[in-house]
Amino acid sequence: MLNFTAIEEEEDELTMADLANMSDEAFEQRKAAARKPGVTGYRGVRGYETGKFTAELQKCGDLPKNPRAGPFQCKVSAAVAYDRLALKHKGVQAITNFHCRYYLFSDGRLRNAPDEVALRRDYKLPNKPKPPRKYTMADLATM
């Protein structure tokens, strides 16, 4: 009779620290094996006719509602918000848009704020768009 409880599978289990220190190649393989992102090009990002974007986490365990964040001016900011939601709620099962090193410390703890400047630099993404200017009544009178 075989005792299957004695078999240890700790080698196959990922930890949050493993995600933070994962090589770029391993991250891209993991991302490619998952479901493809939607119309915006980023997983979990939804665009609206107003030009704004939101981040929404689908099928999130026992939560009564899907966690959401937004609205955002650009889809990259929404993708970063989605990644943080995914890591917070799904842990090591999360498939993120960008490498986990931007959201996690090397020991696996979640950062308070992502390193979005480094993320935009490394992925060669444009800087955040400036919010539209809000005009005052005095500005409108001088036009």
mmCIF file of N, CA and C in Angstrom:
data_model
loop_
_atom_site.group_PDB
_atom_site.id
_atom_site.type_symbol
_atom_site.label_atom_id
_atom_site.label_comp_id
_atom_site.label_asym_id
_atom_site.label_seq_id
_atom_site.Cartn_x
_atom_site.Cartn_y
_atom_site.Cartn_z
ATOM 1 N N MET A 1 0.837 -1.181 0.000
ATOM 2 C CA MET A 1 0.000 0.000 0.000
ATOM 3 C C MET A 1 0.883 1.246 0.000
ATOM 4 N N LEU A 2 0.572 2.178 -0.876
ATOM 5 C CA LEU A 2 1.343 3.397 -0.973
ATOM 6 C C LEU A 2 0.750 4.475 -0.081
ATOM 7 N N ASN A 3 1.628 5.260 0.498
ATOM 8 C CA ASN A 3 1.194 6.361 1.346
ATOM 9 C C ASN A 3 1.437 7.664 0.572
ATOM 10 N N PHE A 4 0.391 8.220 -0.010
ATOM 11 C CA PHE A 4 0.539 9.420 -0.821
ATOM 12 C C PHE A 4 0.697 10.687 0.018
ATOM 13 N N THR A 5 0.362 10.640 1.281
ATOM 14 C CA THR A 5 0.514 11.837 2.109
ATOM 15 C C THR A 5 1.976 12.141 2.390
ATOM 16 N N ALA A 6 2.852 11.170 2.235
ATOM 17 C CA ALA A 6 4.267 11.390 2.499
ATOM 18 C C ALA A 6 4.976 12.098 1.354
ATOM 19 N N ILE A 7 4.341 12.142 0.193
ATOM 20 C CA ILE A 7 4.962 12.789 -0.957
ATOM 21 C C ILE A 7 4.875 14.304 -0.778
ATOM 22 N N GLU A 8 6.022 14.946 -0.864
ATOM 23 C CA GLU A 8 6.040 16.397 -0.702
ATOM 24 C C GLU A 8 6.100 17.060 -2.071
ATOM 25 N N GLU A 9 5.223 18.035 -2.274
ATOM 26 C CA GLU A 9 5.172 18.746 -3.544
ATOM 27 C C GLU A 9 5.573 20.205 -3.373
ATOM 28 N N GLU A 10 6.412 20.488 -2.374
ATOM 29 C CA GLU A 10 6.786 21.866 -2.104
ATOM 30 C C GLU A 10 7.610 22.468 -3.233
ATOM 31 N N GLU A 11 8.282 21.647 -4.020
ATOM 32 C CA GLU A 11 9.127 22.159 -5.089
ATOM 33 C C GLU A 11 8.291 22.823 -6.192
ATOM 34 N N ASP A 12 7.060 22.351 -6.404
ATOM 35 C CA ASP A 12 6.213 22.878 -7.463
ATOM 36 C C ASP A 12 5.404 24.094 -7.038
ATOM 37 N N GLU A 13 5.344 24.387 -5.754
ATOM 38 C CA GLU A 13 4.513 25.484 -5.268
ATOM 39 C C GLU A 13 5.262 26.808 -5.379
ATOM 40 N N LEU A 14 4.608 27.782 -5.981
ATOM 41 C CA LEU A 14 5.180 29.117 -6.089
ATOM 42 C C LEU A 14 4.839 29.932 -4.853
ATOM 43 N N THR A 15 5.725 30.826 -4.500
ATOM 44 C CA THR A 15 5.449 31.778 -3.434
ATOM 45 C C THR A 15 5.470 33.177 -4.040
ATOM 46 N N MET A 16 5.016 34.145 -3.277
ATOM 47 C CA MET A 16 5.038 35.526 -3.758
ATOM 48 C C MET A 16 6.481 35.985 -3.996
ATOM 49 N N ALA A 17 7.420 35.518 -3.170
ATOM 50 C CA ALA A 17 8.830 35.867 -3.376
ATOM 51 C C ALA A 17 9.334 35.296 -4.697
ATOM 52 N N ASP A 18 8.875 34.084 -5.062
ATOM 53 C CA ASP A 18 9.262 33.504 -6.358
ATOM 54 C C ASP A 18 8.758 34.373 -7.509
ATOM 55 N N LEU A 19 7.547 34.892 -7.375
ATOM 56 C CA LEU A 19 7.001 35.763 -8.421
ATOM 57 C C LEU A 19 7.831 37.038 -8.565
ATOM 58 N N ALA A 20 8.236 37.602 -7.432
ATOM 59 C CA ALA A 20 9.004 38.849 -7.465
ATOM 60 C C ALA A 20 10.374 38.648 -8.103
ATOM 61 N N ASN A 21 10.962 37.470 -7.931
ATOM 62 C CA ASN A 21 12.311 37.208 -8.432
ATOM 63 C C ASN A 21 12.334 36.381 -9.711
ATOM 64 N N MET A 22 11.174 36.180 -10.328
ATOM 65 C CA MET A 22 11.067 35.363 -11.538
ATOM 66 C C MET A 22 11.798 36.036 -12.707
ATOM 67 N N SER A 23 12.419 35.229 -13.557
ATOM 68 C CA SER A 23 13.108 35.789 -14.716
ATOM 69 C C SER A 23 12.075 36.328 -15.714
ATOM 70 N N ASP A 24 12.527 37.238 -16.576
ATOM 71 C CA ASP A 24 11.630 37.809 -17.580
ATOM 72 C C ASP A 24 11.090 36.729 -18.510
ATOM 73 N N GLU A 25 11.936 35.781 -18.863
ATOM 74 C CA GLU A 25 11.537 34.701 -19.768
ATOM 75 C C GLU A 25 10.455 33.820 -19.133
ATOM 76 N N ALA A 26 10.636 33.469 -17.862
ATOM 77 C CA ALA A 26 9.645 32.645 -17.163
ATOM 78 C C ALA A 26 8.327 33.394 -17.013
ATOM 79 N N PHE A 27 8.402 34.713 -16.759
ATOM 80 C CA PHE A 27 7.191 35.521 -16.636
ATOM 81 C C PHE A 27 6.423 35.531 -17.953
ATOM 82 N N GLU A 28 7.124 35.741 -19.070
ATOM 83 C CA GLU A 28 6.465 35.783 -20.377
ATOM 84 C C GLU A 28 5.845 34.426 -20.734
ATOM 85 N N GLN A 29 6.487 33.321 -20.370
ATOM 86 C CA GLN A 29 5.923 31.990 -20.626
ATOM 87 C C GLN A 29 4.647 31.798 -19.820
ATOM 88 N N ARG A 30 4.667 32.224 -18.564
ATOM 89 C CA ARG A 30 3.491 32.089 -17.692
ATOM 90 C C ARG A 30 2.334 32.930 -18.224
ATOM 91 N N LYS A 31 2.657 34.138 -18.684
ATOM 92 C CA LYS A 31 1.635 35.043 -19.217
ATOM 93 C C LYS A 31 1.051 34.503 -20.526
ATOM 94 N N ALA A 32 1.900 33.907 -21.380
ATOM 95 C CA ALA A 32 1.448 33.381 -22.670
ATOM 96 C C ALA A 32 0.536 32.172 -22.500
ATOM 97 N N ALA A 33 0.718 31.418 -21.424
ATOM 98 C CA ALA A 33 -0.093 30.226 -21.190
ATOM 99 C C ALA A 33 -1.506 30.580 -20.714
ATOM 100 N N ALA A 34 -1.699 31.804 -20.255
ATOM 101 C CA ALA A 34 -2.999 32.227 -19.730
ATOM 102 C C ALA A 34 -3.891 32.717 -20.870
ATOM 103 N N ARG A 35 -5.147 33.000 -20.526
ATOM 104 C CA ARG A 35 -6.113 33.541 -21.482
ATOM 105 C C ARG A 35 -5.603 34.882 -22.006
ATOM 106 N N LYS A 36 -5.863 35.134 -23.268
ATOM 107 C CA LYS A 36 -5.376 36.357 -23.913
ATOM 108 C C LYS A 36 -6.141 37.584 -23.416
ATOM 109 N N PRO A 37 -5.455 38.754 -23.396
ATOM 110 C CA PRO A 37 -6.138 39.978 -22.961
ATOM 111 C C PRO A 37 -7.185 40.435 -23.965
ATOM 112 N N GLY A 38 -8.031 41.349 -23.540
ATOM 113 C CA GLY A 38 -9.152 41.802 -24.362
ATOM 114 C C GLY A 38 -8.796 42.876 -25.366
ATOM 115 N N VAL A 39 -9.784 43.671 -25.720
ATOM 116 C CA VAL A 39 -9.685 44.666 -26.782
ATOM 117 C C VAL A 39 -8.637 45.736 -26.468
ATOM 118 N N THR A 40 -8.488 46.117 -25.222
ATOM 119 C CA THR A 40 -7.556 47.183 -24.870
ATOM 120 C C THR A 40 -6.100 46.733 -24.955
ATOM 121 N N GLY A 41 -5.865 45.438 -25.006
ATOM 122 C CA GLY A 41 -4.497 44.926 -25.048
ATOM 123 C C GLY A 41 -3.946 44.606 -23.678
ATOM 124 N N TYR A 42 -4.717 44.873 -22.637
ATOM 125 C CA TYR A 42 -4.292 44.589 -21.269
ATOM 126 C C TYR A 42 -5.345 43.742 -20.579
ATOM 127 N N ARG A 43 -4.901 42.798 -19.813
ATOM 128 C CA ARG A 43 -5.789 41.906 -19.073
ATOM 129 C C ARG A 43 -6.519 42.698 -17.984
ATOM 130 N N GLY A 44 -7.832 42.549 -17.921
ATOM 131 C CA GLY A 44 -8.627 43.160 -16.860
ATOM 132 C C GLY A 44 -8.960 44.625 -17.057
ATOM 133 N N VAL A 45 -8.656 45.194 -18.218
ATOM 134 C CA VAL A 45 -8.900 46.617 -18.465
ATOM 135 C C VAL A 45 -10.062 46.769 -19.438
ATOM 136 N N ARG A 46 -10.993 47.615 -19.061
ATOM 137 C CA ARG A 46 -12.170 47.878 -19.895
ATOM 138 C C ARG A 46 -12.191 49.359 -20.265
ATOM 139 N N GLY A 47 -12.380 49.639 -21.546
ATOM 140 C CA GLY A 47 -12.454 51.018 -22.022
ATOM 141 C C GLY A 47 -13.891 51.450 -22.227
ATOM 142 N N TYR A 48 -14.127 52.735 -22.082
ATOM 143 C CA TYR A 48 -15.468 53.286 -22.259
ATOM 144 C C TYR A 48 -15.442 54.357 -23.348
ATOM 145 N N GLU A 49 -16.606 54.715 -23.859
ATOM 146 C CA GLU A 49 -16.722 55.699 -24.933
ATOM 147 C C GLU A 49 -16.222 57.073 -24.504
ATOM 148 N N THR A 50 -16.195 57.329 -23.223
ATOM 149 C CA THR A 50 -15.736 58.620 -22.713
ATOM 150 C C THR A 50 -14.223 58.755 -22.776
ATOM 151 N N GLY A 51 -13.520 57.685 -23.133
ATOM 152 C CA GLY A 51 -12.063 57.713 -23.178
ATOM 153 C C GLY A 51 -11.416 57.320 -21.868
ATOM 154 N N LYS A 52 -12.213 56.930 -20.897
ATOM 155 C CA LYS A 52 -11.696 56.504 -19.587
ATOM 156 C C LYS A 52 -11.594 54.982 -19.561
ATOM 157 N N PHE A 53 -10.806 54.472 -18.615
ATOM 158 C CA PHE A 53 -10.584 53.031 -18.475
ATOM 159 C C PHE A 53 -10.781 52.619 -17.027
ATOM 160 N N THR A 54 -11.250 51.378 -16.826
ATOM 161 C CA THR A 54 -11.368 50.826 -15.474
ATOM 162 C C THR A 54 -10.675 49.473 -15.435
ATOM 163 N N ALA A 55 -10.321 49.066 -14.231
ATOM 164 C CA ALA A 55 -9.730 47.754 -14.003
ATOM 165 C C ALA A 55 -10.738 46.917 -13.238
ATOM 166 N N GLU A 56 -10.959 45.683 -13.682
ATOM 167 C CA GLU A 56 -11.925 44.811 -13.018
ATOM 168 C C GLU A 56 -11.368 43.394 -12.961
ATOM 169 N N LEU A 57 -11.460 42.802 -11.795
ATOM 170 C CA LEU A 57 -10.993 41.446 -11.580
ATOM 171 C C LEU A 57 -12.187 40.502 -11.686
ATOM 172 N N GLN A 58 -12.161 39.601 -12.665
ATOM 173 C CA GLN A 58 -13.273 38.671 -12.886
ATOM 174 C C GLN A 58 -13.091 37.398 -12.063
ATOM 175 N N LYS A 59 -14.205 36.776 -11.693
ATOM 176 C CA LYS A 59 -14.209 35.473 -11.027
ATOM 177 C C LYS A 59 -13.230 35.418 -9.871
ATOM 178 N N CYS A 60 -13.488 36.240 -8.879
ATOM 179 C CA CYS A 60 -12.559 36.342 -7.761
ATOM 180 C C CYS A 60 -13.088 35.606 -6.534
ATOM 181 N N GLY A 61 -12.979 34.294 -6.545
ATOM 182 C CA GLY A 61 -13.269 33.468 -5.379
ATOM 183 C C GLY A 61 -14.619 33.681 -4.748
ATOM 184 N N ASP A 62 -14.621 33.891 -3.444
ATOM 185 C CA ASP A 62 -15.850 33.990 -2.664
ATOM 186 C C ASP A 62 -16.381 35.420 -2.535
ATOM 187 N N LEU A 63 -15.736 36.371 -3.163
ATOM 188 C CA LEU A 63 -16.203 37.745 -3.043
ATOM 189 C C LEU A 63 -17.546 37.912 -3.740
ATOM 190 N N PRO A 64 -18.497 38.648 -3.123
ATOM 191 C CA PRO A 64 -19.819 38.809 -3.729
ATOM 192 C C PRO A 64 -19.788 39.634 -5.013
ATOM 193 N N LYS A 65 -18.864 40.587 -5.108
ATOM 194 C CA LYS A 65 -18.751 41.415 -6.306
ATOM 195 C C LYS A 65 -17.327 41.341 -6.821
ATOM 196 N N ASN A 66 -17.164 41.603 -8.115
ATOM 197 C CA ASN A 66 -15.822 41.654 -8.688
ATOM 198 C C ASN A 66 -15.138 42.943 -8.249
ATOM 199 N N PRO A 67 -13.908 42.851 -7.702
ATOM 200 C CA PRO A 67 -13.198 44.066 -7.306
ATOM 201 C C PRO A 67 -12.915 44.952 -8.518
ATOM 202 N N ARG A 68 -13.099 46.266 -8.359
ATOM 203 C CA ARG A 68 -12.904 47.219 -9.451
ATOM 204 C C ARG A 68 -12.073 48.398 -8.975
ATOM 205 N N ALA A 69 -11.444 49.059 -9.936
ATOM 206 C CA ALA A 69 -10.716 50.293 -9.658
ATOM 207 C C ALA A 69 -10.872 51.211 -10.862
ATOM 208 N N GLY A 70 -10.895 52.488 -10.622
ATOM 209 C CA GLY A 70 -10.986 53.423 -11.740
ATOM 210 C C GLY A 70 -12.029 54.473 -11.483
ATOM 211 N N PRO A 71 -12.243 55.358 -12.392
ATOM 212 C CA PRO A 71 -11.744 55.416 -13.766
ATOM 213 C C PRO A 71 -10.325 55.986 -13.845
ATOM 214 N N PHE A 72 -9.631 55.656 -14.940
ATOM 215 C CA PHE A 72 -8.276 56.117 -15.190
ATOM 216 C C PHE A 72 -8.241 56.829 -16.543
ATOM 217 N N GLN A 73 -7.283 57.741 -16.684
ATOM 218 C CA GLN A 73 -7.124 58.485 -17.935
ATOM 219 C C GLN A 73 -6.489 57.636 -19.030
ATOM 220 N N CYS A 74 -5.637 56.667 -18.646
ATOM 221 C CA CYS A 74 -4.958 55.855 -19.667
ATOM 222 C C CYS A 74 -5.036 54.377 -19.291
ATOM 223 N N LYS A 75 -4.924 53.532 -20.302
ATOM 224 C CA LYS A 75 -5.076 52.094 -20.076
ATOM 225 C C LYS A 75 -3.899 51.488 -19.335
ATOM 226 N N VAL A 76 -2.723 52.091 -19.391
ATOM 227 C CA VAL A 76 -1.575 51.555 -18.656
ATOM 228 C C VAL A 76 -1.809 51.687 -17.154
ATOM 229 N N SER A 77 -2.336 52.824 -16.715
ATOM 230 C CA SER A 77 -2.640 53.010 -15.293
ATOM 231 C C SER A 77 -3.709 52.024 -14.836
ATOM 232 N N ALA A 78 -4.691 51.769 -15.689
ATOM 233 C CA ALA A 78 -5.721 50.777 -15.359
ATOM 234 C C ALA A 78 -5.119 49.379 -15.294
ATOM 235 N N ALA A 79 -4.161 49.070 -16.175
ATOM 236 C CA ALA A 79 -3.504 47.759 -16.160
ATOM 237 C C ALA A 79 -2.698 47.575 -14.883
ATOM 238 N N VAL A 80 -2.043 48.637 -14.419
ATOM 239 C CA VAL A 80 -1.294 48.576 -13.165
ATOM 240 C C VAL A 80 -2.256 48.337 -11.999
ATOM 241 N N ALA A 81 -3.397 49.009 -12.008
ATOM 242 C CA ALA A 81 -4.400 48.811 -10.952
ATOM 243 C C ALA A 81 -4.930 47.377 -10.968
ATOM 244 N N TYR A 82 -5.163 46.830 -12.170
ATOM 245 C CA TYR A 82 -5.614 45.443 -12.281
ATOM 246 C C TYR A 82 -4.575 44.499 -11.679
ATOM 247 N N ASP A 83 -3.314 44.722 -11.997
ATOM 248 C CA ASP A 83 -2.257 43.848 -11.483
ATOM 249 C C ASP A 83 -2.225 43.855 -9.962
ATOM 250 N N ARG A 84 -2.369 45.041 -9.374
ATOM 251 C CA ARG A 84 -2.369 45.121 -7.902
ATOM 252 C C ARG A 84 -3.593 44.412 -7.310
ATOM 253 N N LEU A 85 -4.756 44.579 -7.953
ATOM 254 C CA LEU A 85 -5.955 43.865 -7.490
ATOM 255 C C LEU A 85 -5.753 42.360 -7.579
ATOM 256 N N ALA A 86 -5.178 41.901 -8.689
ATOM 257 C CA ALA A 86 -4.976 40.469 -8.896
ATOM 258 C C ALA A 86 -4.013 39.902 -7.862
ATOM 259 N N LEU A 87 -2.916 40.589 -7.596
ATOM 260 C CA LEU A 87 -1.954 40.095 -6.615
ATOM 261 C C LEU A 87 -2.549 40.106 -5.205
ATOM 262 N N LYS A 88 -3.345 41.125 -4.906
ATOM 263 C CA LYS A 88 -3.957 41.228 -3.574
ATOM 264 C C LYS A 88 -4.987 40.124 -3.341
ATOM 265 N N HIS A 89 -5.839 39.856 -4.342
ATOM 266 C CA HIS A 89 -6.938 38.922 -4.153
ATOM 267 C C HIS A 89 -6.627 37.486 -4.580
ATOM 268 N N LYS A 90 -5.747 37.297 -5.562
ATOM 269 C CA LYS A 90 -5.467 35.948 -6.064
ATOM 270 C C LYS A 90 -4.113 35.406 -5.644
ATOM 271 N N GLY A 91 -3.222 36.270 -5.210
ATOM 272 C CA GLY A 91 -1.904 35.820 -4.753
ATOM 273 C C GLY A 91 -1.075 35.228 -5.881
ATOM 274 N N VAL A 92 -0.497 34.055 -5.650
ATOM 275 C CA VAL A 92 0.404 33.455 -6.639
ATOM 276 C C VAL A 92 -0.324 32.978 -7.887
ATOM 277 N N GLN A 93 -1.637 32.836 -7.857
ATOM 278 C CA GLN A 93 -2.384 32.438 -9.051
ATOM 279 C C GLN A 93 -2.624 33.607 -10.004
ATOM 280 N N ALA A 94 -2.272 34.807 -9.599
ATOM 281 C CA ALA A 94 -2.520 35.996 -10.412
ATOM 282 C C ALA A 94 -1.650 35.991 -11.662
ATOM 283 N N ILE A 95 -2.278 36.286 -12.794
ATOM 284 C CA ILE A 95 -1.546 36.513 -14.038
ATOM 285 C C ILE A 95 -1.596 38.019 -14.277
ATOM 286 N N THR A 96 -0.448 38.661 -14.277
ATOM 287 C CA THR A 96 -0.397 40.114 -14.350
ATOM 288 C C THR A 96 -0.011 40.587 -15.753
ATOM 289 N N ASN A 97 -0.285 41.843 -16.027
ATOM 290 C CA ASN A 97 0.085 42.447 -17.301
ATOM 291 C C ASN A 97 1.577 42.742 -17.367
ATOM 292 N N PHE A 98 2.140 43.161 -16.238
ATOM 293 C CA PHE A 98 3.545 43.516 -16.157
ATOM 294 C C PHE A 98 4.224 42.640 -15.108
ATOM 295 N N HIS A 99 5.530 42.582 -15.153
ATOM 296 C CA HIS A 99 6.291 41.718 -14.251
ATOM 297 C C HIS A 99 5.992 42.071 -12.796
ATOM 298 N N CYS A 100 5.942 41.047 -11.959
ATOM 299 C CA CYS A 100 5.585 41.226 -10.548
ATOM 300 C C CYS A 100 6.618 42.015 -9.756
ATOM 301 N N ARG A 101 7.844 42.162 -10.267
ATOM 302 C CA ARG A 101 8.871 42.884 -9.506
ATOM 303 C C ARG A 101 8.498 44.352 -9.308
ATOM 304 N N TYR A 102 7.583 44.870 -10.121
ATOM 305 C CA TYR A 102 7.161 46.255 -9.962
ATOM 306 C C TYR A 102 6.146 46.423 -8.827
ATOM 307 N N TYR A 103 5.569 45.341 -8.366
ATOM 308 C CA TYR A 103 4.531 45.393 -7.336
ATOM 309 C C TYR A 103 4.947 44.731 -6.029
ATOM 310 N N LEU A 104 5.948 43.860 -6.073
ATOM 311 C CA LEU A 104 6.358 43.092 -4.906
ATOM 312 C C LEU A 104 7.793 43.413 -4.518
ATOM 313 N N PHE A 105 8.061 43.395 -3.214
ATOM 314 C CA PHE A 105 9.442 43.441 -2.759
ATOM 315 C C PHE A 105 10.062 42.075 -3.030
ATOM 316 N N SER A 106 11.379 41.965 -2.946
ATOM 317 C CA SER A 106 12.041 40.694 -3.257
ATOM 318 C C SER A 106 11.659 39.586 -2.289
ATOM 319 N N ASP A 107 11.168 39.932 -1.089
ATOM 320 C CA ASP A 107 10.732 38.895 -0.143
ATOM 321 C C ASP A 107 9.261 38.504 -0.335
ATOM 322 N N GLY A 108 8.573 39.115 -1.325
ATOM 323 C CA GLY A 108 7.210 38.715 -1.652
ATOM 324 C C GLY A 108 6.120 39.600 -1.085
ATOM 325 N N ARG A 109 6.481 40.602 -0.267
ATOM 326 C CA ARG A 109 5.457 41.503 0.277
ATOM 327 C C ARG A 109 4.996 42.476 -0.798
ATOM 328 N N LEU A 110 3.720 42.841 -0.773
ATOM 329 C CA LEU A 110 3.142 43.764 -1.738
ATOM 330 C C LEU A 110 3.568 45.194 -1.400
ATOM 331 N N ARG A 111 4.058 45.926 -2.397
ATOM 332 C CA ARG A 111 4.447 47.331 -2.188
ATOM 333 C C ARG A 111 3.200 48.174 -1.962
ATOM 334 N N ASN A 112 3.348 49.293 -1.238
ATOM 335 C CA ASN A 112 2.225 50.212 -1.048
ATOM 336 C C ASN A 112 1.831 50.856 -2.360
ATOM 337 N N ALA A 113 2.805 51.189 -3.175
ATOM 338 C CA ALA A 113 2.545 51.789 -4.489
ATOM 339 C C ALA A 113 3.493 51.132 -5.492
ATOM 340 N N PRO A 114 3.021 50.838 -6.688
ATOM 341 C CA PRO A 114 3.896 50.200 -7.679
ATOM 342 C C PRO A 114 4.968 51.171 -8.171
ATOM 343 N N ASP A 115 6.046 50.632 -8.659
ATOM 344 C CA ASP A 115 7.115 51.439 -9.233
ATOM 345 C C ASP A 115 6.747 51.734 -10.679
ATOM 346 N N GLU A 116 5.752 52.624 -10.866
ATOM 347 C CA GLU A 116 5.195 52.870 -12.198
ATOM 348 C C GLU A 116 6.173 53.607 -13.104
ATOM 349 N N VAL A 117 7.070 54.401 -12.532
ATOM 350 C CA VAL A 117 8.060 55.106 -13.342
ATOM 351 C C VAL A 117 9.007 54.093 -13.986
ATOM 352 N N ALA A 118 9.501 53.140 -13.189
ATOM 353 C CA ALA A 118 10.391 52.106 -13.730
ATOM 354 C C ALA A 118 9.650 51.213 -14.715
ATOM 355 N N LEU A 119 8.408 50.912 -14.426
ATOM 356 C CA LEU A 119 7.601 50.079 -15.323
ATOM 357 C C LEU A 119 7.460 50.747 -16.684
ATOM 358 N N ARG A 120 7.122 52.028 -16.709
ATOM 359 C CA ARG A 120 6.963 52.747 -17.977
ATOM 360 C C ARG A 120 8.294 52.847 -18.724
ATOM 361 N N ARG A 121 9.381 53.006 -17.986
ATOM 362 C CA ARG A 121 10.699 53.090 -18.618
ATOM 363 C C ARG A 121 11.099 51.742 -19.223
ATOM 364 N N ASP A 122 10.961 50.651 -18.461
ATOM 365 C CA ASP A 122 11.396 49.332 -18.919
ATOM 366 C C ASP A 122 10.556 48.802 -20.070
ATOM 367 N N TYR A 123 9.253 49.078 -20.068
ATOM 368 C CA TYR A 123 8.365 48.612 -21.134
ATOM 369 C C TYR A 123 8.243 49.633 -22.270
ATOM 370 N N LYS A 124 8.997 50.740 -22.159
ATOM 371 C CA LYS A 124 8.985 51.804 -23.174
ATOM 372 C C LYS A 124 7.562 52.315 -23.440
ATOM 373 N N LEU A 125 6.856 52.608 -22.346
ATOM 374 C CA LEU A 125 5.492 53.113 -22.425
ATOM 375 C C LEU A 125 5.496 54.630 -22.291
ATOM 376 N N PRO A 126 4.516 55.316 -22.863
ATOM 377 C CA PRO A 126 4.471 56.779 -22.736
ATOM 378 C C PRO A 126 4.183 57.194 -21.295
ATOM 379 N N ASN A 127 4.596 58.408 -20.950
ATOM 380 C CA ASN A 127 4.299 58.934 -19.627
ATOM 381 C C ASN A 127 2.803 59.135 -19.473
ATOM 382 N N LYS A 128 2.370 59.300 -18.229
ATOM 383 C CA LYS A 128 0.946 59.512 -17.960
ATOM 384 C C LYS A 128 0.466 60.759 -18.683
ATOM 385 N N PRO A 129 -0.708 60.678 -19.308
ATOM 386 C CA PRO A 129 -1.237 61.889 -19.934
ATOM 387 C C PRO A 129 -1.663 62.896 -18.865
ATOM 388 N N LYS A 130 -1.521 64.164 -19.198
ATOM 389 C CA LYS A 130 -1.937 65.190 -18.253
ATOM 390 C C LYS A 130 -3.454 65.265 -18.251
ATOM 391 N N PRO A 131 -4.048 65.461 -17.077
ATOM 392 C CA PRO A 131 -5.518 65.575 -17.041
ATOM 393 C C PRO A 131 -5.964 66.811 -17.806
ATOM 394 N N PRO A 132 -7.170 66.772 -18.348
ATOM 395 C CA PRO A 132 -7.652 67.941 -19.093
ATOM 396 C C PRO A 132 -7.713 69.167 -18.193
ATOM 397 N N ARG A 133 -7.393 70.306 -18.776
ATOM 398 C CA ARG A 133 -7.377 71.549 -18.011
ATOM 399 C C ARG A 133 -8.789 71.959 -17.663
ATOM 400 N N LYS A 134 -8.962 72.364 -16.426
ATOM 401 C CA LYS A 134 -10.265 72.858 -15.981
ATOM 402 C C LYS A 134 -10.232 74.386 -16.048
ATOM 403 N N TYR A 135 -11.136 74.934 -16.806
ATOM 404 C CA TYR A 135 -11.197 76.372 -16.984
ATOM 405 C C TYR A 135 -12.067 76.999 -15.912
ATOM 406 N N THR A 136 -11.658 78.174 -15.495
ATOM 407 C CA THR A 136 -12.471 78.940 -14.537
ATOM 408 C C THR A 136 -13.288 79.960 -15.342
ATOM 409 N N MET A 137 -14.207 80.617 -14.685
ATOM 410 C CA MET A 137 -15.033 81.625 -15.346
ATOM 411 C C MET A 137 -14.163 82.794 -15.837
ATOM 412 N N ALA A 138 -13.089 83.109 -15.105
ATOM 413 C CA ALA A 138 -12.206 84.207 -15.513
ATOM 414 C C ALA A 138 -11.481 83.827 -16.818
ATOM 415 N N ASP A 139 -11.071 82.556 -16.944
ATOM 416 C CA ASP A 139 -10.419 82.092 -18.171
ATOM 417 C C ASP A 139 -11.372 82.187 -19.351
ATOM 418 N N LEU A 140 -12.606 81.798 -19.136
ATOM 419 C CA LEU A 140 -13.587 81.829 -20.212
ATOM 420 C C LEU A 140 -13.919 83.248 -20.649
ATOM 421 N N ALA A 141 -13.858 84.204 -19.718
ATOM 422 C CA ALA A 141 -14.163 85.593 -20.038
ATOM 423 C C ALA A 141 -13.074 86.217 -20.897
ATOM 424 N N THR A 142 -11.834 85.747 -20.738
ATOM 425 C CA THR A 142 -10.720 86.312 -21.514
ATOM 426 C C THR A 142 -10.551 85.647 -22.877
ATOM 427 N N MET A 143 -11.270 84.620 -23.146
ATOM 428 C CA MET A 143 -11.117 83.905 -24.436
ATOM 429 C C MET A 143 -11.821 84.599 -25.550
#
